[in-house]
Tab-separated table of C-alpha atoms in Angstrom:
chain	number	residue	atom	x	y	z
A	1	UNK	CA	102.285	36.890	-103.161
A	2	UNK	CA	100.787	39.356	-100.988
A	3	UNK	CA	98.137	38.391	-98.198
A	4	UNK	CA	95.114	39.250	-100.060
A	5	UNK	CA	96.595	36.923	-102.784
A	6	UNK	CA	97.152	34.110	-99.800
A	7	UNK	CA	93.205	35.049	-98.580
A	8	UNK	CA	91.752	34.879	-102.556
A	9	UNK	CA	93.522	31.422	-102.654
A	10	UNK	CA	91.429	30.272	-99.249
A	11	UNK	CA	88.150	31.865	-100.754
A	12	UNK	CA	88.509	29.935	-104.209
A	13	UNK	CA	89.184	26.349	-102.303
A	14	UNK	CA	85.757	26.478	-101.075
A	15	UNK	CA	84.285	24.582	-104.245
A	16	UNK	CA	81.152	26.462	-103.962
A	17	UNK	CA	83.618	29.467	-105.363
A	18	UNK	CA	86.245	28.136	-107.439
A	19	UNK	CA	84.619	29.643	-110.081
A	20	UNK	CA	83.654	33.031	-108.665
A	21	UNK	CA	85.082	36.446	-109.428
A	22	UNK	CA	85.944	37.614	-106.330
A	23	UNK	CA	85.474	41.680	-106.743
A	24	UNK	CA	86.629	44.237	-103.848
A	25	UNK	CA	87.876	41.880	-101.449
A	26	UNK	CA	88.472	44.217	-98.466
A	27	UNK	CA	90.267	43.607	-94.619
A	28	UNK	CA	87.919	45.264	-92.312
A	29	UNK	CA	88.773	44.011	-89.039
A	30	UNK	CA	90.825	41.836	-86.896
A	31	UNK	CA	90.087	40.695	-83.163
A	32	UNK	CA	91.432	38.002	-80.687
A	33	UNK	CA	90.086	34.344	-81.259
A	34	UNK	CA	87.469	33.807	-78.242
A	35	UNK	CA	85.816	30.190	-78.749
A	36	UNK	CA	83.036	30.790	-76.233
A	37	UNK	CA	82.646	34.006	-78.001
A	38	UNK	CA	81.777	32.317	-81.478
A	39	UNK	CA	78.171	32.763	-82.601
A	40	UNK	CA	78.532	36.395	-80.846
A	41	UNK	CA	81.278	37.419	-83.086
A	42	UNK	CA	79.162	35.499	-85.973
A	43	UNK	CA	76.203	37.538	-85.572
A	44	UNK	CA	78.397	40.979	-85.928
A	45	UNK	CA	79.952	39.838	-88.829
A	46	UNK	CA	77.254	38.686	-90.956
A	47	UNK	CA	75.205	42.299	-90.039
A	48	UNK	CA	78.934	44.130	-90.867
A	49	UNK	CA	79.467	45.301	-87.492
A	50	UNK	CA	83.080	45.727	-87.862
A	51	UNK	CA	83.687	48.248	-85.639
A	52	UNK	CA	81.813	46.845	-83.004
A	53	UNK	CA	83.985	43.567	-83.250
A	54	UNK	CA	87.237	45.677	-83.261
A	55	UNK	CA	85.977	47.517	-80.015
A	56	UNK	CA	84.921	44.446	-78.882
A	57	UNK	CA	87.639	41.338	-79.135
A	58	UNK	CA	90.768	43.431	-79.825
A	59	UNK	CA	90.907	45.497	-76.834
A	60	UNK	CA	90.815	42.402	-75.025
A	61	UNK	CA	93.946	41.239	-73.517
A	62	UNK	CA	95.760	38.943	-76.409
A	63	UNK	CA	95.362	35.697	-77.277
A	64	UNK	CA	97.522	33.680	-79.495
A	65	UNK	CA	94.673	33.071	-82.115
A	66	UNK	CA	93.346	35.859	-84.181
A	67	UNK	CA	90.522	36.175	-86.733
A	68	UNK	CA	90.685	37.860	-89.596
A	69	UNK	CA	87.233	39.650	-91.051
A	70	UNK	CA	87.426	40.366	-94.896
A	71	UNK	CA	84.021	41.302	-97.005
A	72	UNK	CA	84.177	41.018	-101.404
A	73	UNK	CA	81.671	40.146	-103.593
A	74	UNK	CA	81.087	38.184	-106.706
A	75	UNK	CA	80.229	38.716	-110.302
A	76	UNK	CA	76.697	39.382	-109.266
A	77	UNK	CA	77.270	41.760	-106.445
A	78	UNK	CA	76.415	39.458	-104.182
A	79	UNK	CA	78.331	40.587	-100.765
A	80	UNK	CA	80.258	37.777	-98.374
A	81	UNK	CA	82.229	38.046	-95.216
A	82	UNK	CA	84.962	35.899	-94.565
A	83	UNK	CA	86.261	34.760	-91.542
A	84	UNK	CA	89.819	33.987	-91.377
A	85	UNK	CA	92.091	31.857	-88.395
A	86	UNK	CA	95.100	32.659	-87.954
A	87	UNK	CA	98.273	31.894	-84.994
A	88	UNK	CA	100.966	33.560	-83.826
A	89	UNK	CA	101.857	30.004	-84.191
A	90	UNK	CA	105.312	30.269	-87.232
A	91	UNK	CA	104.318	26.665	-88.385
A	92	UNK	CA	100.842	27.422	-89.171
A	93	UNK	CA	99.606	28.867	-92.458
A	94	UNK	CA	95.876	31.383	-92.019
A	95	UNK	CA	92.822	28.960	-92.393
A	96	UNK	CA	89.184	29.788	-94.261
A	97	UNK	CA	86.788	29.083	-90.831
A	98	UNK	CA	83.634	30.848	-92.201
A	99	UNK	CA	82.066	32.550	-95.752
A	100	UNK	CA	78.432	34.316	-94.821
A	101	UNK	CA	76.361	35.696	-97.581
A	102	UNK	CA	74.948	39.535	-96.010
């Protein structure tokens, strides 16, 4: 199993798309986990401002805690962004921390 497999399987836990085809499903950025940053980093995802989250919160000097920004859509080409938690933590498996509708 690669990691999109591992991020599909997050996706299709959310019940609201257990039953969804998940087309196109896409990494399109990465950046450092900054809680006070939050609703910031939010905002830029749900417009698709990658690039301005990679210039952003992953020039930043590293954190332990990383999110992970993936877009796909569904059987009705409706688009989504996922944000994805992950930890340099061994131990700890990536965790589903926010789906958006654009």
């Amino acid at each position: 199993m690669n990691y999109n497999d591992s991020i599909e399987l997050l996706i299709r836990a959310d019940k609201l798309f257990e039953d969804t085809e998940i087309k196109n499903l896409k990494c399109e950025a990465c950046s450092n986990y900054y809680h006070e940053k939050l609703d910031e980093i939010f905002e830029l995802a749900k417009n698709e401002n990658f690039e301005e989250i990679k210039h952003k919160f992953s020039s930043t000097p590293k954190t332990f805690d990383d999110l992970l920004f993936f877009s796909f859509s569904d059987q009705n080409n409706k688009k989504y962004v996922i944000i994805v938690y992950d930890s340099d933590e061994l131990w700890q498996d990536p965790e589903l921390f926010k789906i958006m509708e654009t």
